[in-house]
Short mmCIF file of C-alpha atoms in Angstrom, two decimals:
data_model
loop_
_atom_site.label_atom_id
_atom_site.label_comp_id
_atom_site.label_asym_id
_atom_site.label_seq_id
_atom_site.Cartn_x
_atom_site.Cartn_y
_atom_site.Cartn_z
CA UNK A 1 16.08 26.26 -24.81
CA UNK A 2 14.51 23.83 -27.61
CA UNK A 3 17.89 22.16 -28.84
CA UNK A 4 18.46 22.00 -24.87
CA UNK A 5 15.44 19.78 -24.45
CA UNK A 6 16.24 17.97 -28.15
CA UNK A 7 19.27 16.69 -26.55
CA UNK A 8 18.08 15.83 -23.02
CA UNK A 9 15.58 13.68 -24.91
CA UNK A 10 18.42 12.03 -27.11
CA UNK A 11 20.37 11.44 -23.74
CA UNK A 12 17.72 10.14 -22.01
CA UNK A 13 16.64 7.56 -24.87
CA UNK A 14 20.74 6.87 -25.68
CA UNK A 15 21.47 6.17 -22.06
CA UNK A 16 18.30 3.91 -21.15
CA UNK A 17 19.03 1.59 -24.27
CA UNK A 18 22.74 1.69 -23.17
CA UNK A 19 21.55 0.72 -19.71
CA UNK A 20 19.08 -1.81 -21.36
CA UNK A 21 22.09 -3.53 -23.43
CA UNK A 22 23.54 -4.76 -20.25
CA UNK A 23 26.84 -3.18 -20.87
CA UNK A 24 28.16 -1.43 -17.27
CA UNK A 25 31.75 -1.07 -18.32
CA UNK A 26 30.87 0.35 -21.62
CA UNK A 27 33.29 3.36 -22.41
CA UNK A 28 31.60 7.09 -21.73
CA UNK A 29 28.31 4.91 -19.65
CA UNK A 30 28.51 6.68 -16.61
CA UNK A 31 29.46 9.92 -18.21
CA UNK A 32 25.88 9.73 -20.33
CA UNK A 33 24.18 8.65 -17.32
CA UNK A 34 25.45 12.35 -15.79
CA UNK A 35 24.65 14.03 -18.40
CA UNK A 36 21.09 12.89 -18.48
CA UNK A 37 21.26 13.88 -14.63
CA UNK A 38 21.66 17.29 -15.55
CA UNK A 39 18.36 17.85 -17.54
CA UNK A 40 16.14 15.63 -15.28
CA UNK A 41 16.62 12.93 -11.85
CA UNK A 42 16.28 9.57 -13.49
CA UNK A 43 16.00 5.95 -11.55
CA UNK A 44 15.47 2.70 -13.50
CA UNK A 45 15.50 -0.55 -12.42
CA UNK A 46 14.71 -4.26 -14.31
CA UNK A 47 14.66 -7.45 -12.85
CA UNK A 48 14.48 -10.97 -14.53
CA UNK A 49 11.63 -12.73 -12.29
CA UNK A 50 13.09 -16.04 -13.00
CA UNK A 51 16.40 -15.78 -12.46
CA UNK A 52 16.96 -12.60 -10.35
CA UNK A 53 19.15 -10.94 -12.48
CA UNK A 54 19.75 -7.17 -12.61
CA UNK A 55 18.92 -7.03 -16.09
CA UNK A 56 18.92 -2.61 -15.78
CA UNK A 57 20.70 -0.61 -13.07
CA UNK A 58 20.43 3.12 -13.94
CA UNK A 59 20.55 5.21 -10.70
CA UNK A 60 18.53 2.29 -9.13
CA UNK A 61 18.73 3.27 -5.92
CA UNK A 62 18.15 7.00 -6.05
CA UNK A 63 15.06 8.23 -4.18
CA UNK A 64 12.83 10.18 -5.94
CA UNK A 65 9.19 11.30 -5.69
CA UNK A 66 6.91 8.32 -6.59
CA UNK A 67 3.31 9.88 -7.11
CA UNK A 68 1.00 7.38 -7.34
CA UNK A 69 3.71 4.39 -7.88
CA UNK A 70 3.00 4.84 -4.24
CA UNK A 71 -0.47 3.11 -4.38
CA UNK A 72 1.20 -0.57 -5.30
CA UNK A 73 3.45 -0.58 -1.93
CA UNK A 74 -0.21 0.11 -0.40
CA UNK A 75 -2.14 -1.91 -1.95
CA UNK A 76 -0.09 -5.10 -1.88
CA UNK A 77 0.35 -4.53 1.97
CA UNK A 78 -3.47 -4.34 1.89
CA UNK A 79 -3.86 -7.71 0.30
CA UNK A 80 -1.46 -9.46 2.84
CA UNK A 81 -2.31 -7.73 6.02
CA UNK A 82 -6.41 -7.31 5.38
CA UNK A 83 -7.22 -10.16 2.81
CA UNK A 84 -8.63 -10.60 -0.52
CA UNK A 85 -11.91 -10.77 0.10
CA UNK A 86 -12.41 -8.42 3.21
CA UNK A 87 -15.51 -6.44 3.07
CA UNK A 88 -16.19 -3.06 5.16
CA UNK A 89 -19.39 -3.50 7.25
CA UNK A 90 -21.12 -0.01 8.29
CA UNK A 91 -23.50 -1.20 10.50
CA UNK A 92 -26.96 1.08 11.25
CA UNK A 93 -28.83 0.56 14.48
CA UNK A 94 -32.19 1.58 16.07
CA UNK A 95 -32.06 2.82 19.44
CA UNK A 96 -35.22 2.93 21.68
CA UNK A 97 -34.90 5.85 24.68
CA UNK A 98 -37.96 3.67 26.64
CA UNK A 99 -38.69 6.53 28.95
CA UNK A 100 -39.36 8.82 26.19
CA UNK A 101 -40.61 6.58 23.90
CA UNK A 102 -38.49 8.49 21.57
CA UNK A 103 -36.46 5.79 18.35
CA UNK A 104 -33.05 7.34 16.95
CA UNK A 105 -30.87 5.91 14.09
CA UNK A 106 -27.24 5.42 14.95
CA UNK A 107 -24.82 5.21 11.94
CA UNK A 108 -21.75 3.65 12.87
CA UNK A 109 -18.48 4.31 10.25
CA UNK A 110 -16.29 1.60 9.70
CA UNK A 111 -13.97 3.70 7.04
CA UNK A 112 -15.65 2.15 4.04
CA UNK A 113 -14.71 4.45 1.44
CA UNK A 114 -17.40 3.13 -1.09
CA UNK A 115 -20.52 4.17 1.06
CA UNK A 116 -22.95 6.18 -1.39
CA UNK A 117 -20.20 5.46 -4.28
CA UNK A 118 -21.99 5.32 -7.69
CA UNK A 119 -18.96 2.94 -8.88
CA UNK A 120 -21.31 -0.22 -7.84
CA UNK A 121 -25.43 -0.86 -7.67
CA UNK A 122 -25.00 -2.06 -4.13
CA UNK A 123 -23.05 0.85 -3.19
CA UNK A 124 -25.51 3.74 -4.47
CA UNK A 125 -26.82 6.04 -2.14
CA UNK A 126 -30.59 4.98 -3.33
CA UNK A 127 -29.67 1.24 -2.70
CA UNK A 128 -28.22 2.16 0.59
CA UNK A 129 -31.39 4.48 1.84
CA UNK A 130 -34.17 2.09 0.27
CA UNK A 131 -32.48 -0.64 2.86
CA UNK A 132 -32.85 1.42 5.95
CA UNK A 133 -36.66 2.82 4.86
CA UNK A 134 -37.51 -1.29 4.33
CA UNK A 135 -36.20 -2.30 7.71
CA UNK A 136 -37.80 0.93 9.58
CA UNK A 137 -41.11 0.11 7.82
CA UNK A 138 -40.67 -4.02 9.20
CA UNK A 139 -40.44 -2.24 12.34
CA UNK A 140 -43.59 -0.13 11.86
CA UNK A 141 -41.30 3.11 12.65
CA UNK A 142 -42.55 6.10 11.48
CA UNK A 143 -41.05 8.98 13.16
CA UNK A 144 -37.23 9.17 14.06
CA UNK A 145 -36.05 11.26 16.70
CA UNK A 146 -31.96 11.78 15.72
CA UNK A 147 -29.68 10.62 13.63
CA UNK A 148 -26.70 9.82 15.75
CA UNK A 149 -23.09 9.24 13.69
CA UNK A 150 -20.44 7.70 15.15
CA UNK A 151 -17.17 8.47 13.02
CA UNK A 152 -14.68 8.05 16.11
CA UNK A 153 -12.89 5.37 14.47
CA UNK A 154 -10.45 8.18 12.63
CA UNK A 155 -9.93 10.09 15.64
CA UNK A 156 -6.96 11.56 14.74
CA UNK A 157 -5.35 14.85 12.31
CA UNK A 158 -8.15 14.71 9.59
CA UNK A 159 -5.21 15.96 7.14
CA UNK A 160 -1.70 14.56 6.36
CA UNK A 161 0.83 17.33 7.18
CA UNK A 162 3.02 16.60 4.19
CA UNK A 163 0.31 17.58 1.74
CA UNK A 164 -0.04 20.58 -0.89
CA UNK A 165 -2.35 23.40 -0.12
CA UNK A 166 -3.89 23.44 -3.02
CA UNK A 167 -4.90 19.44 -3.10
CA UNK A 168 -6.79 19.76 -0.02
CA UNK A 169 -9.84 21.16 -1.16
CA UNK A 170 -10.14 19.56 -4.48
CA UNK A 171 -11.67 15.95 -5.04
CA UNK A 172 -8.53 14.20 -5.58
CA UNK A 173 -7.23 15.11 -2.50
CA UNK A 174 -10.35 14.35 -0.09
CA UNK A 175 -9.19 12.89 3.26
CA UNK A 176 -10.56 9.25 4.60
CA UNK A 177 -13.26 9.76 7.11
CA UNK A 178 -14.78 6.65 9.36
CA UNK A 179 -17.93 7.71 7.52
CA UNK A 180 -16.66 8.42 3.99
CA UNK A 181 -20.11 9.21 2.03
CA UNK A 182 -20.23 9.62 -2.14
CA UNK A 183 -16.25 9.52 -2.04
CA UNK A 184 -16.54 12.71 -0.18
CA UNK A 185 -16.94 14.50 -3.17
CA UNK A 186 -19.13 17.38 -4.27
CA UNK A 187 -19.84 19.34 -7.28
CA UNK A 188 -19.38 23.21 -7.69
CA UNK A 189 -21.01 25.04 -10.74
CA UNK A 190 -19.73 27.85 -12.16
CA UNK A 191 -20.66 30.07 -14.91
CA UNK A 192 -18.40 31.92 -17.23
CA UNK A 193 -18.51 35.66 -19.23
CA UNK A 194 -18.32 35.60 -22.89
CA UNK A 195 -15.53 38.16 -22.55
CA UNK A 196 -12.08 36.43 -21.98
CA UNK A 197 -10.23 37.26 -18.31
CA UNK A 198 -13.26 38.43 -16.67
CA UNK A 199 -14.35 37.06 -13.37
CA UNK A 200 -16.72 33.97 -13.09
CA UNK A 201 -19.42 33.37 -10.57
CA UNK A 202 -20.41 30.47 -7.95
CA UNK A 203 -23.59 28.93 -9.14
CA UNK A 204 -24.44 26.32 -6.65
CA UNK A 205 -22.73 23.26 -4.94
CA UNK A 206 -24.43 19.74 -5.09
CA UNK A 207 -24.81 18.10 -2.54
CA UNK A 208 -24.87 21.61 -0.35
CA UNK A 209 -22.57 22.46 2.00
CA UNK A 210 -22.27 25.19 4.62
CA UNK A 211 -19.24 27.48 3.24
CA UNK A 212 -18.90 30.43 1.40
CA UNK A 213 -17.51 30.55 -1.96
CA UNK A 214 -15.45 33.58 -3.00
CA UNK A 215 -14.63 33.26 -7.04
CA UNK A 216 -11.25 34.50 -8.52
CA UNK A 217 -11.76 32.07 -11.70
CA UNK A 218 -11.56 33.95 -14.45
CA UNK A 219 -12.71 33.02 -18.20
CA UNK A 220 -10.54 31.60 -20.57
CA UNK A 221 -9.94 30.82 -24.40
CA UNK A 222 -8.73 27.23 -23.47
CA UNK A 223 -11.00 24.67 -23.35
CA UNK A 224 -10.30 22.71 -20.34
CA UNK A 225 -10.64 23.04 -16.25
CA UNK A 226 -8.16 24.74 -14.58
CA UNK A 227 -9.52 25.85 -11.48
CA UNK A 228 -8.86 24.85 -8.13
CA UNK A 229 -10.84 24.82 -4.60
CA UNK A 230 -9.17 26.33 -1.62
CA UNK A 231 -10.41 25.69 1.87
CA UNK A 232 -10.30 23.09 4.69
CA UNK A 233 -13.23 21.97 7.10
CA UNK A 234 -12.53 24.19 9.76
CA UNK A 235 -12.62 27.50 7.19
CA UNK A 236 -16.05 29.10 6.63
CA UNK A 237 -14.51 31.20 3.42
CA UNK A 238 -13.36 29.15 0.66
CA UNK A 239 -12.11 30.40 -2.42
CA UNK A 240 -11.88 29.03 -6.21
CA UNK A 241 -9.13 30.52 -8.38
CA UNK A 242 -7.52 29.58 -12.04
CA UNK A 243 -9.47 29.39 -15.47
CA UNK A 244 -12.30 27.82 -17.25
CA UNK A 245 -13.50 28.37 -21.25
CA UNK A 246 -15.34 31.50 -21.46
CA UNK A 247 -19.13 31.78 -22.42
CA UNK A 248 -20.24 28.42 -20.10
CA UNK A 249 -23.66 28.92 -17.94
CA UNK A 250 -22.63 25.82 -16.00
CA UNK A 251 -18.80 24.27 -15.76
CA UNK A 252 -18.51 21.70 -12.93
CA UNK A 253 -15.74 21.07 -11.08
CA UNK A 254 -15.14 18.54 -8.24
CA UNK A 255 -14.21 19.45 -4.57
CA UNK A 256 -13.36 17.62 -1.34
CA UNK A 257 -16.82 17.43 1.09
CA UNK A 258 -16.03 19.23 4.19
CA UNK A 259 -17.98 16.82 6.38
CA UNK A 260 -18.82 13.68 4.80
CA UNK A 261 -21.02 12.24 8.00
CA UNK A 262 -23.04 15.35 7.96
CA UNK A 263 -23.76 15.30 4.21
CA UNK A 264 -25.28 11.71 4.70
CA UNK A 265 -27.03 12.70 7.55
CA UNK A 266 -28.61 15.27 5.90
CA UNK A 267 -29.13 12.92 2.45
CA UNK A 268 -30.63 10.36 4.49
CA UNK A 269 -33.03 12.55 6.32
CA UNK A 270 -34.51 14.14 3.30
CA UNK A 271 -34.73 10.63 2.16
CA UNK A 272 -36.67 9.29 4.88
CA UNK A 273 -38.86 12.45 4.97
CA UNK A 274 -39.86 11.71 1.41
CA UNK A 275 -40.76 8.12 2.20
CA UNK A 276 -43.49 8.78 4.88
CA UNK A 277 -41.05 8.53 7.87
CA UNK A 278 -40.21 12.28 9.98
CA UNK A 279 -37.33 13.49 11.60
CA UNK A 280 -38.06 15.41 14.90
CA UNK A 281 -34.86 15.89 16.95
CA UNK A 282 -31.40 16.50 15.35
CA UNK A 283 -27.82 15.46 13.93
CA UNK A 284 -25.55 14.69 16.61
CA UNK A 285 -22.44 12.88 17.17
CA UNK A 286 -22.12 9.88 19.76
CA UNK A 287 -20.26 6.71 20.38
CA UNK A 288 -22.51 3.48 19.53
CA UNK A 289 -21.25 1.78 22.47
CA UNK A 290 -22.73 4.31 24.86
CA UNK A 291 -26.47 3.44 23.65
CA UNK A 292 -27.80 0.16 25.36
CA UNK A 293 -30.33 -1.76 24.06
CA UNK A 294 -29.58 -0.71 20.28
CA UNK A 295 -30.94 -3.27 18.17
CA UNK A 296 -29.16 -3.95 14.85
CA UNK A 297 -31.26 -2.73 11.67
CA UNK A 298 -28.87 -3.24 8.61
CA UNK A 299 -25.29 -4.51 8.36
CA UNK A 300 -24.10 -2.92 4.70
CA UNK A 301 -21.11 -4.15 3.37
CA UNK A 302 -18.52 -2.36 0.55
CA UNK A 303 -17.28 -4.59 -2.31
CA UNK A 304 -14.44 -6.93 -1.53
CA UNK A 305 -11.09 -5.41 -1.03
CA UNK A 306 -10.06 -6.92 -4.51
CA UNK A 307 -12.59 -4.73 -6.08
CA UNK A 308 -11.39 -1.84 -4.63
CA UNK A 309 -7.94 -2.36 -4.98
CA UNK A 310 -8.97 -2.65 -8.59
CA UNK A 311 -10.20 0.90 -8.82
CA UNK A 312 -7.11 2.12 -6.24
CA UNK A 313 -4.69 0.54 -9.35
CA UNK A 314 -6.82 1.09 -12.32
CA UNK A 315 -8.06 4.41 -11.78
CA UNK A 316 -5.41 5.71 -9.43
CA UNK A 317 -7.94 6.82 -6.72
CA UNK A 318 -6.53 8.28 -3.77
CA UNK A 319 -9.25 8.23 -1.54
CA UNK A 320 -9.59 4.83 -1.61
CA UNK A 321 -5.91 4.39 -1.38
CA UNK A 322 -5.67 6.13 1.61
CA UNK A 323 -8.52 4.33 3.32
CA UNK A 324 -6.59 1.24 2.64
CA UNK A 325 -3.80 2.97 4.33
CA UNK A 326 -5.53 3.45 7.59
CA UNK A 327 -6.79 0.13 7.39
CA UNK A 328 -3.51 -1.31 7.26
CA UNK A 329 -3.12 0.67 10.41
CA UNK A 330 -6.35 -0.71 12.24
CA UNK A 331 -5.24 -4.33 11.00
CA UNK A 332 -2.15 -4.08 12.81
CA UNK A 333 -4.23 -3.13 16.22
CA UNK A 334 -2.96 0.63 15.85
CA UNK A 335 -5.23 3.75 15.93
CA UNK A 336 -6.31 4.67 12.58
CA UNK A 337 -4.14 7.84 11.65
CA UNK A 338 -1.78 9.28 9.18
CA UNK A 339 1.26 8.73 11.38
CA UNK A 340 0.53 5.21 12.84
CA UNK A 341 -0.12 4.07 8.76
CA UNK A 342 3.04 5.62 7.66
CA UNK A 343 4.87 3.25 10.70
CA UNK A 344 3.09 0.34 9.68
CA UNK A 345 3.49 0.38 5.88
CA UNK A 346 7.08 1.55 6.27
CA UNK A 347 7.54 -1.56 8.58
CA UNK A 348 5.88 -4.02 6.41
CA UNK A 349 8.38 -3.18 3.59
CA UNK A 350 11.55 -2.94 5.84
CA UNK A 351 10.68 -6.37 6.56
CA UNK A 352 10.26 -7.54 3.18
CA UNK A 353 12.83 -5.92 1.37
CA UNK A 354 16.46 -5.87 2.14
CA UNK A 355 18.10 -2.31 2.45
CA UNK A 356 14.47 -0.61 1.35
CA UNK A 357 15.10 2.89 1.52
CA UNK A 358 11.17 4.12 1.02
CA UNK A 359 9.29 7.05 3.23
CA UNK A 360 5.69 7.16 3.65
CA UNK A 361 3.33 9.78 4.53
CA UNK A 362 0.28 9.08 3.06
CA UNK A 363 -0.75 5.54 1.22
CA UNK A 364 -2.07 7.15 -2.00
CA UNK A 365 1.17 9.33 -3.35
CA UNK A 366 -0.12 12.62 -3.44
CA UNK A 367 2.75 13.93 -0.98
CA UNK A 368 5.04 15.30 -2.88
CA UNK A 369 7.09 14.33 0.32
CA UNK A 370 7.16 10.38 -0.26
CA UNK A 371 10.03 8.93 -1.31
CA UNK A 372 11.56 5.70 -2.95
CA UNK A 373 13.89 4.40 -5.68
CA UNK A 374 13.41 2.20 -8.78
CA UNK A 375 14.78 -0.60 -7.19
CA UNK A 376 12.44 -0.28 -4.10
CA UNK A 377 9.86 -1.06 -6.59
CA UNK A 378 11.22 -3.76 -8.61
CA UNK A 379 12.02 -5.51 -5.39
CA UNK A 380 8.55 -5.35 -4.40
CA UNK A 381 7.21 -6.78 -7.50
CA UNK A 382 9.43 -9.86 -7.50
CA UNK A 383 8.08 -10.14 -3.37
CA UNK A 384 4.29 -9.76 -4.86
CA UNK A 385 4.93 -12.26 -7.30
CA UNK A 386 5.75 -15.08 -5.14
CA UNK A 387 3.41 -14.47 -2.65
CA UNK A 388 -0.06 -16.15 -2.69
CA UNK A 389 -1.86 -13.05 -3.52
CA UNK A 390 -0.03 -12.25 -6.97
CA UNK A 391 -2.55 -13.26 -9.30
CA UNK A 392 -5.55 -10.97 -7.49
CA UNK A 393 -2.94 -8.28 -7.50
CA UNK A 394 -2.24 -8.24 -11.09
CA UNK A 395 -5.40 -8.25 -12.00
CA UNK A 396 -5.67 -4.93 -10.83
CA UNK A 397 -3.08 -3.36 -12.52
CA UNK A 398 -3.70 -1.67 -15.71
CA UNK A 399 -2.95 -3.34 -19.28
CA UNK A 400 -0.56 -1.05 -21.61
CA UNK A 401 -2.54 0.05 -24.66
CA UNK A 402 -5.76 -0.81 -23.15
CA UNK A 403 -7.08 0.45 -19.92
CA UNK A 404 -6.50 2.62 -16.77
CA UNK A 405 -3.45 4.87 -16.64
CA UNK A 406 -1.65 2.76 -18.97
CA UNK A 407 -3.89 3.21 -21.80
CA UNK A 408 -2.03 5.76 -23.86
CA UNK A 409 1.22 3.70 -23.23
CA UNK A 410 2.14 1.37 -26.42
CA UNK A 411 -1.19 1.90 -27.67
CA UNK A 412 -0.22 2.52 -31.48
CA UNK A 413 3.39 0.07 -31.29
CA UNK A 414 2.60 -3.19 -33.45
CA UNK A 415 3.08 -6.18 -31.20
CA UNK A 416 3.45 -4.76 -27.84
CA UNK A 417 -0.04 -3.87 -26.39
CA UNK A 418 -0.71 -5.83 -23.62
CA UNK A 419 2.69 -6.74 -23.04
CA UNK A 420 3.49 -4.38 -19.81
CA UNK A 421 0.89 -4.41 -16.88
CA UNK A 422 1.14 -1.88 -14.35
CA UNK A 423 0.99 1.38 -12.67
CA UNK A 424 1.99 4.71 -13.82
CA UNK A 425 2.46 7.94 -11.49
CA UNK A 426 2.45 11.57 -12.44
CA UNK A 427 2.43 15.17 -10.99
CA UNK A 428 4.28 18.59 -12.01
CA UNK A 429 7.38 17.44 -13.27
CA UNK A 430 6.89 13.72 -12.19
CA UNK A 431 6.22 10.44 -14.63
CA UNK A 432 6.82 7.17 -13.13
CA UNK A 433 6.04 3.87 -14.74
CA UNK A 434 6.05 0.63 -12.85
CA UNK A 435 4.65 -3.20 -13.67
CA UNK A 436 5.46 -6.39 -15.42
CA UNK A 437 6.87 -6.83 -18.95
CA UNK A 438 6.79 -9.89 -20.70
CA UNK A 439 9.40 -9.90 -23.50
CA UNK A 440 9.24 -11.12 -27.15
CA UNK A 441 10.34 -14.67 -25.61
CA UNK A 442 8.00 -14.92 -22.99
CA UNK A 443 10.70 -13.76 -20.60
CA UNK A 444 9.04 -12.17 -17.06
CA UNK A 445 10.63 -8.87 -15.65
CA UNK A 446 10.05 -6.29 -12.86
CA UNK A 447 10.45 -3.03 -14.57
CA UNK A 448 10.06 0.63 -12.88
CA UNK A 449 11.44 3.75 -14.67
CA UNK A 450 10.94 7.39 -12.54
CA UNK A 451 11.71 10.57 -14.46
CA UNK A 452 11.67 13.78 -12.21
CA UNK A 453 12.43 17.10 -12.77
CA UNK A 454 12.10 16.97 -16.37
CA UNK A 455 11.82 19.64 -18.96
CA UNK A 456 9.93 18.42 -21.79
CA UNK A 457 5.92 17.56 -22.39
CA UNK A 458 4.42 14.39 -20.59
CA UNK A 459 3.66 13.19 -23.75
CA UNK A 460 7.39 13.46 -25.14
CA UNK A 461 8.33 11.71 -21.46
CA UNK A 462 5.84 9.10 -22.07
CA UNK A 463 7.31 8.38 -25.44
CA UNK A 464 11.01 8.08 -24.12
CA UNK A 465 9.45 5.16 -21.84
CA UNK A 466 7.96 3.41 -24.47
CA UNK A 467 10.75 2.84 -26.51
CA UNK A 468 12.88 2.11 -23.43
CA UNK A 469 10.29 -0.54 -22.31
CA UNK A 470 10.51 -1.73 -26.11
CA UNK A 471 14.22 -2.09 -25.91
CA UNK A 472 14.06 -4.10 -22.81
CA UNK A 473 11.37 -6.39 -24.31
CA UNK A 474 13.05 -7.00 -27.72
CA UNK A 475 16.85 -7.07 -27.01
CA UNK A 476 16.98 -9.48 -24.08
#
């Protein structure tokens, strides 16, 4: 089996080098590509952005699982349809019921993915809540009757149909909400016995959530988190499975909040109480337009779209990408849901790329049912290069060997670090790269290489990609 892996690695490198040497009629060329395809699926495309010439064509129209390369299509469409400087504005209203002399707080969700996030000072929970308290005190409000949550903007099905069960309840699979809060993430703390193979215990959740957890996690000699949370908002009983290191009194994993608006309201109520404003009523759902005579208290703005997309592409953050996906639907006058967003994104690229073959089921690439080819990607990169938002877009990409998801690419190769900016995408059996490559002589290339169904380790496949990009850069 080891010899088989070595043979595949050699064939992959040899085939890619042959492809980059521009000898499509070389004797045996197609045979080598067929050999590679027996041990893994590869789609590669390189386009000279000055001349439009296709430098590499290697199964370039083969549709493969793109993983997080999907975020390139989503973020580029967001720049064009929503705008670089766009900011989400969550509104907090004070409503007075004059007949009963009661005042309630209404929160209108607009799909801001950053509300309560710790990534920026102005989005943190403390900053947001202190704003609300200050305005309530200015209006001499000392008692709040109800907190009314308007999250109807995302009123469709909560979760996409084309997503793996194990992804739904874990932080990286958190679904968008009109009132997303703290990146829809909670922390589950476990303790593990010293003995290997023994069942662990659930200690706590932060913030607290109304779910009962059954623990099947085992203590392990492996010093990493291999535990997964399983459940969905309509289930009362969730479970945790997998393994964590043995002998830990406190080991934390992250899950997807089942009810982000409720968590927001619960945290806000506690904060108000601690700052001299009591709450006598309840937390309930409502639509802001139904409350006449309301007064705008606070309009909380998110960071700019440009800043949000930097997190999407550099950190490969699924939740933010799927929020953009929904916002793309809204920007086109459609209701925000998975189906509409898929239609809008599909239509956007169908109109801009001839013979576009991509299929989208989400905006993040977490769905294993998304499909497109390396040629689709390089054509999209060339389109973006000619757009007015090109520089803003490129500034959101990772730099090979330096930051984001490309930090481990080229980091030890002399003169190559920084020559490639782009995005990676990976999941089980999938490792893909795309972006802009600058050659030794200054030529600019749009590049995509997708490898699916491989048998080697991720580090070995990453090395093959590194060598491929090096050949494109050095052998023009």
